[in-house]
Amino acid sequence: MKSPQFDYCKPDSLEQVFSLLAQHGDDARILAGGQTLMATLNMRLSEPALLIDITGLKALGGIRVQGDRLYIGALATHTDIENSALVAQHAPLLAQAAPHIAHRAIRNSGTWGGSIAYGDPAAEWPCCLCALDGTVHLQGPGGARQVSATDFFLDLYTTALQPGEIVVGADVPLDSAADWVGFDELARRHGDYAVAGLAVAARFQGTLAQRVNLCFLGIGQIPLRARRTEALLAGKTLDAGTIEIAVASLKAELDPLPDLTHRADTKRHLATVLARRLLQAAHASRSAIPA
Amino acid sequence: MASFHTLHVEVNGQPQKRSVQPRQHLVDFIRNELGLKGSHLGCEHGVCGACTVEVDGRIVRGCLTLAVQTQGCKVRTIEGLSEDGDVRDLQEAFIRNNALQCGFCTPGMVMAAKELLEAKPDASREEVREWMSGNFCRCTGYHAIVDAICETLAERARKGQKVGA
Amino acid sequence: MNTTTLHPTSTSMAANPTQAGPEVEERPKVHPADPGDKPLHPVTEDPRYIGKSVERPSARKLVQGQGTYIDDIELPRMAHVVYWRSPVAHCRIKRIDASAARGMPGVVLVADGHDIAKICKPWVAVLGHLAGMKSAPQYPLALERACWQGEPVVAIVAETREQAEDALQVLHVDIEELEPVVDMETALDAATPLIHPELGDNLCFARDLNVGEVDDAFARADAVVETTFEFGRHTGVTLEPRCQIAEWNSADQKLTVYHSFQAPHMMQDLYARQFDLPESQVRVVCKEVGGSFGIKVHAYPDDFATVALSMMCKRPVKFVADRIESFISDIHARHHRVKARIAASKSGEILAFEMDDLTGIGPYSMFPRTSAIEGNQVVNLVGGPYKHKNYRAQLKVVFQNKTPTCQYRGVGHPIACAVTEGLVDQAARAIGMDPLEFRRKNVIPDDAYPATGASGIKLEVLSHQACLRKIEQMMDYPKLKAEIEALREMGIYRGIGFAALIELTNPSAAFYGVGGARIASQDGCTMRLDPSGAISVSVSVGEQGQGNDGIYRQIAADAVGVDLEKVRLVLSDTDVTPYGGGTWASRGAGVGGEAVLLAGQALRANIVKVAAVILKRDAAELAIRRGQVVDAQTLAPVLDMAELGRVAYFRSDTLPKDFTPELMVTRHYAQRDFPFIFTNGVQASYVEVDPDTGFVKLLKHWAVEDCGRVINPKLVDEQIRGAIVQGIGGALLEECLYDERGLMINASMADYLVPMSGEMPDIDVAHVQTPTRSSQLGAKGAGEAGTAGAPAAVMNAINDALSPFQAQCWSQPLTPEKILRALGKV
């Protein structure tokens, strides 16, 4: 279908963006990659009066190390992240997840900030950000602030973004030798939104997992950290017995939403399969490292 | 309500200046304003890939890109790509392998494959299948398309060709 | 990517990168009428192109984006139509308030069902030879009631598509929702509302067939397997949506419709009759068609509405179905629940098949080919390859408030083959026999033709045994079986599934004509020698990507004796081409191709006649080779074709008064030896099932196909590959999903899953060639066989992989959830 009428502008400063947002409120939408927004407009599911194109704000781009974090600007595209040597080195979880995002043409346009601001619980970036205990950087007329990823995603497509604010970037901790990360998702077709996906970020001491972050996509209303199961795993060796305890815990902890072709119990089952596989992989990789 | 915007964009090497509605997506602009009908629409929700065109050297979904977003950019469609000859070998491989039947997906396929040839010159057959899985074809079942791309990759590797504009 | 952690591919896959080239095996020694390993005899005197994989004429322009599809056409004063379609499955239309819509910028016209009914008649889609079939009258735009989600009710015509859609937003239609019939299992229950009370019930068509001694066969069987098969409703998803431009010239009183379509003459006839126009005042033109597969061979209500609007506006009106709109307005197909059983002896003989097929269509049978044909074919085709004599079948085709259904590539074959082959595999397992061996024992032998199948179908000549031999060799069956065994020990579960199939092609008038439908089963070709020595060829069958343009060029070039490049085609314009049936039931090569051959032979003879007169020699002494008239004995050139053309066209003064060159000939052909010319084939699928996730990886697919004389091996192979993937779609991915109110809940490309390249296997194709004797060319159809067999092969392979777990799944699409449920994991 053809999108409804709207107006368009491309500010060259953040101040202009905030001023326009204040002026138009809900009638304005931020446009970066537009891969979600444009599909919504083409289906006439939304009728904003104004699109504010922020891709002219160069300050919102870039991927760089800042202290002990890797900072990725909101306008970094999925392809930028996929191709980035810095990401490969410092945030390998993101490098693992990137090829799963849709397809190349979409990755060339879609952005880090756009995915985070939209907060789709089936998307890869919100999930990875939560797994890594990343931080979302926001800016508004009142100034800049940071929100931890796990406090940012509140409900289905609902984030901690206040009216008038935009996501300017997000950072993740730098990967260290003690870290193991793994990402896997089950999709009927490559590039589809996954039926279930899991990002694991673990910190080890030898073969002992000091902490294991488990964040699921496609399971809840938001990227879902399985806190109770994480607590059970903390300080343990991820041997077969521990993994089964984790799986049993997940079965109790996860309360998935069904989708068009999968019931809740199927999703729960698939989530546990992913958990078992990734935890086994984590354990195997650490066992291979000489003490 | 909405005003018209003056768009300056280079399409297939030709500078164009047109008055466009902000809501017009890039493929509608290309097809309706410029009369270039080689880029096609199959879904307008960014899934089928028929609308794939090149903006500043990178493939995009033309149906998810507003014409006004290409202000100052270089856009290339299948017509321009064919004229430039960058992927003449790939297009010959398509013909040789009958990697097209109705031809509706073909411009998008060629565009997507072009970027593969550039970005992954040593792609395996499985990687080719994965890369091309953003473009829907109902006619061929994909086997011949994959053959055509793999043949082109192999031939370029053999010739030690450096790919790119 | 499907990330099930699979093990390295076996050597049988990795070591054999798939070759694109076909393997063609000639008819084996078995058949007495065609002994030895001789290649097929050439059909023309100067054979160069028939049988070769030459390039299609349209490929070069399409790969450069230079094709012309309907939406590419712009006509002066052309307007655009959008349709307000019922948002619910069943409703009364109380009031249409178009006042705001009419006032929107660019709006030319808003019309409702009553406006259109003034100029276009309603129709009833039944066929006389399907006894008892009934359906209610249907109008282009619904009048009092809309009967499915997606039924068009109001038309808005505007200067641009955007403006028409903007106006649609402010159109107000008051509806009163009515109770929808959405469950085919209860459609005939007394408590279920009648969609059309005047019909008496919700039954469109029923059929019973009882052949032989079925009860006796089941009573004495050593093994009886009974299964309920489910097939999900799905649809064609042509990448180019349905579209047309209707152009009414009020001065001329002539209608021209530019249509993305398979059978322009059929629409010419329908437009003439529905609008009370003389047939000769209607012209239908097709350009490049972006995929059709049967979706574009039916007459849609919006087709007629768009024509009416052009008449009302006196402007060309373009309609392009939006993708979301396509999902709910294109015909759907293949929703069946089949309870079936097979009786077999422990020595491996199939004794009987029995089946009960329930299929749910829309609220109207689809015009004009009807929605009962698919179910009727299932009855005709279950058990098809096999020699049993006992068969009982029941069919019920019931109305529902869902999108209407009709013929879609394969038409009933995928259902019949899946039911048959699923039972065959289970029977083999029950008696402990290898599934390939079981099939070998039971297919109609290659030397037993002509034969009649248990359902009464007449089979001219098939080659099941040769095909089974070929596929076993192609796939190295013993090696794969050993591989499966070994991998099972390691907890990796792979399976092989076979599907033997028959496919109806080259139909006679028995398909539609006898039922009263004005659908031609004959086709024609007009061929002309141009003054320059080129050949212009006009055929009544068009091109939708399968390569008809390619094979017609090859046949014409060989038949006349000229170079391929000298042949130019004119297709798909009812003003210009001969009258014919177009593309359906895999008839383009066998029927259209034969007409081309006959015309070419006739033109060749006439050219020789002209040469004889010019050279003052006996025609019997002359022949045509490589575009020149030659001495038949020495093959020495004696007259150039261009020179002959010059004399014939411009120098009639030099020719005898009693001789007129006739360098333009027309010949027609209809297949009249059999109701259909059946083909046969066999497919095999090799899969791996992840028992933890239920995900299936398609490792490889093989197909051996006997479509008679292969005119262009590459084109046929690619048709088979594309058809196989389309079948796989229905087996694994595609389904139109509904809620309890009859609303389709996955009507977008994101939620309706079509096969993409990442999940599809490489497909090896080989041929056996058993020509049909019903024509000189000997070509049978090939377009649908892939779709007929693929779902059966894949479903059987999955069940083979699951067999160590005593788990089975016979419900298509076989989703991960269904497989996990079969495994008891959820």
XYZ file of N, CA, C and O in Angstrom, chain A residues 38-149:
448
model
N 8.962 2.501 8.047
C 8.437 2.599 6.686
C 7.465 1.468 6.383
O 6.456 1.665 5.705
N 7.743 0.278 6.899
C 6.813 -0.838 6.674
C 5.483 -0.537 7.352
O 4.415 -0.797 6.792
N 5.556 0.038 8.535
C 4.349 0.411 9.272
C 3.547 1.460 8.504
O 2.320 1.383 8.405
N 4.250 2.440 7.959
C 3.567 3.493 7.212
C 2.984 2.952 5.914
O 1.871 3.297 5.536
N 3.729 2.092 5.227
C 3.236 1.522 3.969
C 1.974 0.702 4.188
O 1.165 0.552 3.286
N 1.816 0.152 5.376
C 0.611 -0.616 5.686
C -0.457 0.272 6.321
O -1.496 -0.220 6.754
N -0.178 1.576 6.382
C -1.135 2.532 6.962
C -1.545 2.165 8.386
O -2.692 2.366 8.781
N -0.604 1.627 9.132
C -0.898 1.307 10.522
C -0.641 2.491 11.427
O -0.900 2.446 12.627
N -0.085 3.537 10.868
C 0.290 4.693 11.662
C 0.187 5.911 10.744
O 0.452 5.803 9.550
N -0.205 7.054 11.286
C -0.352 8.257 10.438
C 0.274 9.478 11.091
O -0.419 10.395 11.517
N 1.611 9.518 11.183
C 2.251 10.694 11.772
C 2.138 11.892 10.846
O 1.963 11.744 9.641
N 2.251 13.057 11.391
C 2.204 14.274 10.574
C 3.592 14.631 10.063
O 3.736 15.265 9.025
N 4.624 14.211 10.809
C 5.970 14.664 10.493
C 6.970 13.558 10.767
O 6.909 12.901 11.807
N 7.881 13.352 9.829
C 9.025 12.473 10.067
C 10.256 13.349 10.263
O 10.518 14.248 9.453
N 10.973 13.077 11.348
C 12.185 13.840 11.632
C 13.375 12.935 11.350
O 13.650 11.993 12.093
N 14.057 13.216 10.257
C 15.184 12.393 9.822
C 16.427 12.806 10.594
O 16.902 13.939 10.469
N 16.947 11.900 11.435
C 18.100 12.249 12.274
C 19.423 11.786 11.677
O 20.477 11.886 12.329
N 19.381 11.253 10.435
C 20.626 10.711 9.889
C 21.630 11.777 9.518
O 22.768 11.467 9.171
N 21.244 13.041 9.643
C 22.203 14.114 9.382
C 23.040 14.460 10.592
O 23.989 15.254 10.499
N 22.727 13.845 11.723
C 23.444 14.205 12.960
C 24.669 13.313 13.111
O 24.612 12.216 13.666
N 25.776 13.792 12.597
C 26.981 12.961 12.554
C 27.438 12.530 13.949
O 28.065 11.474 14.109
N 27.132 13.323 14.949
C 27.571 12.983 16.308
C 26.939 11.688 16.785
O 27.423 11.066 17.741
N 25.863 11.287 16.145
C 25.167 10.077 16.560
C 25.730 8.828 15.908
O 25.206 7.735 16.080
N 26.792 8.973 15.131
C 27.375 7.810 14.471
C 28.553 7.277 15.256
O 28.807 7.689 16.398
N 29.225 6.320 14.671
C 30.514 5.878 15.207
C 30.462 4.700 16.145
O 29.466 4.458 16.834
N 31.565 3.987 16.145
C 31.782 2.871 17.063
C 33.150 3.093 17.667
O 34.141 3.242 16.940
N 33.228 3.232 18.999
C 34.524 3.519 19.598
C 34.614 2.980 21.029
O 33.598 2.811 21.704
N 35.869 2.740 21.408
C 36.122 2.320 22.794
C 36.132 3.568 23.663
O 36.769 4.556 23.323
N 35.368 3.526 24.727
C 35.345 4.644 25.674
C 35.591 4.063 27.061
O 34.684 3.476 27.665
N 36.807 4.201 27.506
C 37.136 3.643 28.820
C 37.042 2.124 28.754
O 37.662 1.478 27.916
N 36.225 1.571 29.674
C 36.103 0.110 29.697
C 34.842 -0.352 28.966
O 34.315 -1.436 29.240
N 34.304 0.523 28.095
C 33.084 0.161 27.370
C 33.312 0.336 25.872
O 34.169 1.114 25.448
N 32.525 -0.390 25.129
C 32.470 -0.156 23.686
C 31.199 0.633 23.422
O 30.097 0.175 23.747
N 31.363 1.814 22.865
C 30.210 2.679 22.618
C 29.834 2.605 21.141
O 30.684 2.717 20.261
N 28.551 2.390 20.886
C 28.061 2.356 19.511
C 27.000 3.443 19.361
O 26.005 3.455 20.106
N 27.214 4.357 18.457
C 26.284 5.449 18.238
C 24.982 4.957 17.622
O 24.956 3.943 16.916
N 23.920 5.675 17.881
C 22.584 5.271 17.432
C 22.501 5.045 15.926
O 21.753 4.191 15.459
N 23.265 5.817 15.160
C 23.149 5.719 13.709
C 24.031 4.643 13.085
O 24.028 4.481 11.867
N 24.774 3.907 13.902
C 25.532 2.779 13.333
C 24.532 1.804 12.748
O 23.558 1.434 13.394
N 24.775 1.398 11.497
C 23.851 0.441 10.892
C 24.220 -0.971 11.324
O 25.316 -1.218 11.833
N 23.308 -1.891 11.093
C 23.581 -3.289 11.437
C 24.787 -3.798 10.649
O 25.597 -4.559 11.169
N 24.912 -3.332 9.407
C 26.074 -3.727 8.607
C 27.361 -3.143 9.175
O 28.397 -3.811 9.209
N 27.310 -1.882 9.641
C 28.492 -1.284 10.278
C 28.955 -2.164 11.433
O 30.148 -2.423 11.601
N 27.994 -2.583 12.247
C 28.321 -3.407 13.415
C 28.851 -4.766 12.974
O 29.825 -5.285 13.527
N 28.199 -5.327 11.954
C 28.606 -6.642 11.439
C 30.039 -6.601 10.908
O 30.796 -7.553 11.069
N 30.424 -5.503 10.290
C 31.742 -5.403 9.659
C 32.823 -4.830 10.572
O 33.984 -4.755 10.190
N 32.428 -4.387 11.768
C 33.363 -3.631 12.602
C 34.403 -4.525 13.287
O 34.057 -5.475 14.001
N 35.651 -4.175 13.113
C 36.739 -4.911 13.786
C 36.668 -4.682 15.288
O 36.951 -5.585 16.092
N 36.283 -3.492 15.684
C 36.156 -3.178 17.117
C 35.082 -4.045 17.764
O 35.250 -4.544 18.889
N 33.981 -4.217 17.046
C 32.900 -5.043 17.594
C 33.360 -6.504 17.671
O 33.133 -7.183 18.674
N 34.030 -6.953 16.635
C 34.490 -8.340 16.629
C 35.405 -8.604 17.813
O 35.343 -9.660 18.446
N 36.214 -7.604 18.117
C 37.191 -7.790 19.180
C 36.563 -7.590 20.570
O 36.785 -8.383 21.474
N 35.806 -6.527 20.701
C 35.356 -6.126 22.030
C 33.940 -6.549 22.392
O 33.573 -6.514 23.571
N 33.121 -6.869 21.409
C 31.734 -7.272 21.695
C 31.345 -8.414 20.764
O 30.420 -8.293 19.955
N 32.055 -9.549 20.879
C 31.819 -10.666 19.966
C 30.371 -11.170 19.963
O 29.919 -11.745 18.975
N 29.646 -10.951 21.041
C 28.230 -11.360 21.065
C 27.457 -10.644 19.959
O 26.622 -11.244 19.275
N 27.728 -9.365 19.797
C 27.043 -8.604 18.755
C 27.441 -9.109 17.369
O 26.617 -9.193 16.467
N 28.711 -9.459 17.217
C 29.173 -9.982 15.924
C 28.490 -11.301 15.606
O 28.190 -11.607 14.456
N 28.240 -12.106 16.624
C 27.539 -13.377 16.420
C 26.083 -13.152 16.042
O 25.512 -13.891 15.244
N 25.482 -12.160 16.638
C 24.044 -11.936 16.412
C 23.755 -11.227 15.095
O 22.715 -11.454 14.476
N 24.667 -10.369 14.670
C 24.396 -9.504 13.508
C 23.913 -10.234 12.256
O 22.956 -9.808 11.615
N 24.544 -11.346 11.852
C 24.098 -12.006 10.615
C 22.662 -12.531 10.670
O 22.100 -12.854 9.632
N 22.097 -12.615 11.885
C 20.729 -13.111 12.005
C 19.704 -12.041 11.723
O 18.521 -12.338 11.595
N 20.165 -10.782 11.693
C 19.209 -9.695 11.558
C 18.774 -9.589 10.111
O 19.533 -9.136 9.242
N 17.540 -9.984 9.829
C 16.923 -9.796 8.508
C 17.888 -10.191 7.394
O 18.440 -11.272 7.402
N 18.084 -9.264 6.438
C 18.936 -9.545 5.296
C 19.791 -8.324 5.010
O 19.521 -7.248 5.508
N 20.772 -8.501 4.174
C 21.787 -7.490 3.928
C 21.206 -6.128 3.598
O 21.637 -5.105 4.137
N 20.221 -6.084 2.696
C 19.671 -4.783 2.271
C 19.055 -4.049 3.459
O 19.123 -2.830 3.557
N 18.453 -4.781 4.361
C 17.862 -4.174 5.550
C 18.959 -3.769 6.526
O 18.912 -2.709 7.143
N 19.974 -4.613 6.641
C 21.071 -4.293 7.555
C 21.839 -3.049 7.105
O 22.388 -2.332 7.941
N 21.849 -2.802 5.811
C 22.545 -1.607 5.315
C 21.864 -0.319 5.749
O 22.487 0.735 5.772
N 20.578 -0.386 6.050
C 19.839 0.825 6.435
C 19.471 0.858 7.910
O 19.539 1.913 8.550
N 19.047 -0.286 8.444
C 18.567 -0.331 9.827
C 19.657 0.037 10.822
O 20.833 -0.227 10.588
N 19.259 0.643 11.941
C 20.262 1.162 12.868
C 20.158 0.552 14.266
O 19.104 0.090 14.702
N 21.278 0.599 14.958
C 21.434 0.206 16.361
C 20.424 0.955 17.219
O 19.658 0.375 17.987
N 20.406 2.280 17.086
C 19.522 3.109 17.896
C 18.057 2.851 17.591
O 17.217 2.822 18.493
N 17.751 2.651 16.330
C 16.372 2.401 15.931
C 15.842 1.119 16.545
O 14.732 1.058 17.059
N 16.681 0.066 16.500
C 16.278 -1.212 17.070
C 16.072 -1.100 18.579
O 15.120 -1.641 19.124
N 16.961 -0.364 19.213
C 16.858 -0.221 20.679
C 15.640 0.613 21.048
O 14.890 0.271 21.957
N 15.412 1.685 20.321
C 14.280 2.566 20.634
C 12.947 1.862 20.397
O 11.969 2.104 21.101
N 12.898 0.980 19.401
C 11.646 0.288 19.097
C 11.370 -0.800 20.134
O 10.230 -1.071 20.487
N 12.439 -1.428 20.620
C 12.285 -2.379 21.708
C 11.470 -3.617 21.392
O 10.685 -4.094 22.205
N 11.661 -4.165 20.198
C 10.936 -5.385 19.854
C 11.550 -6.567 20.618
O 12.743 -6.808 20.508
N 10.728 -7.286 21.388
C 11.284 -8.400 22.170
C 11.792 -9.545 21.306
O 12.432 -10.457 21.817
N 11.500 -9.503 20.018
C 12.001 -10.526 19.105
C 13.256 -10.095 18.374
O 13.811 -10.850 17.582
N 13.724 -8.883 18.653
C 14.886 -8.343 17.935
C 16.181 -8.727 18.640
O 16.207 -9.010 19.840
N 17.267 -8.713 17.882
C 18.548 -9.185 18.399
C 19.238 -8.169 19.308
O 19.807 -8.547 20.342
N 19.219 -6.875 18.921
C 20.009 -5.916 19.704
C 19.485 -5.711 21.117
O 20.277 -5.713 22.077
N 18.179 -5.502 21.295
C 17.725 -5.358 22.686
C 18.106 -6.564 23.539
O 18.525 -6.417 24.700
N 18.025 -7.746 22.946
C 18.352 -8.982 23.669
C 19.825 -9.009 24.048
O 20.174 -9.279 25.210
N 20.700 -8.725 23.092
C 22.140 -8.753 23.369
C 22.517 -7.670 24.371
O 23.364 -7.876 25.258
N 21.906 -6.527 24.233
C 22.214 -5.414 25.139
C 21.884 -5.799 26.579
O 22.643 -5.504 27.513
N 20.752 -6.455 26.765
C 20.366 -6.874 28.106
C 21.270 -7.991 28.624
O 21.594 -8.027 29.796
N 21.641 -8.882 27.740
C 22.520 -9.975 28.164
C 23.857 -9.432 28.654
O 24.443 -9.936 29.609
N 24.329 -8.382 28.002
C 25.639 -7.821 28.334
C 25.564 -6.768 29.430
O 26.578 -6.189 29.795
N 24.343 -6.537 29.951
C 24.166 -5.436 30.911
C 24.710 -4.144 30.327
O 25.509 -3.430 30.932
N 24.212 -3.871 29.098
C 24.638 -2.650 28.437
C 23.911 -1.438 29.006
O 23.039 -1.555 29.873
N 24.282 -0.279 28.517
C 23.693 0.979 28.972
C 23.186 1.757 27.772
O 23.894 1.921 26.781
N 21.969 2.258 27.872
C 21.393 3.053 26.793
C 21.625 4.526 27.101
O 21.382 4.982 28.222
N 22.101 5.254 26.124
C 22.338 6.690 26.277
C 21.188 7.458 25.635
O 20.883 7.275 24.464
N 20.581 8.310 26.419
C 19.452 9.094 25.935
C 19.807 10.566 26.003
O 20.651 10.990 26.787
N 19.125 11.309 25.164
C 19.276 12.758 25.260
C 17.937 13.421 24.988
O 17.168 12.969 24.133
N 17.684 14.468 25.735
C 16.433 15.199 25.556
C 16.661 16.671 25.801
O 17.802 17.097 26.004
N 15.596 17.431 25.750
C 15.758 18.858 26.004
C 16.345 19.122 27.375
O 17.040 20.116 27.583
N 16.105 18.211 28.311
C 16.627 18.393 29.664
C 18.067 17.966 29.828
O 18.638 18.110 30.918
N 18.637 17.374 28.777
C 20.037 16.945 28.892
C 20.194 15.473 28.589
O 19.282 14.818 28.071
N 21.369 14.956 28.935
C 21.695 13.567 28.638
C 21.504 12.710 29.873
O 21.654 13.195 30.997
N 21.112 11.452 29.678
C 21.058 10.533 30.805
C 21.322 9.131 30.278
O 21.266 8.877 29.068
N 21.636 8.235 31.233
C 21.898 6.847 30.853
C 20.990 5.925 31.653
O 20.719 6.171 32.820
N 20.529 4.885 30.980
C 19.651 3.914 31.634
C 20.224 2.532 31.349
O 20.584 2.242 30.217
N 20.301 1.701 32.381
C 20.810 0.355 32.119
C 19.819 -0.361 31.206
O 18.599 -0.145 31.290
N 20.324 -1.208 30.352
C 19.488 -1.882 29.356
C 18.314 -2.591 30.017
O 17.180 -2.518 29.550
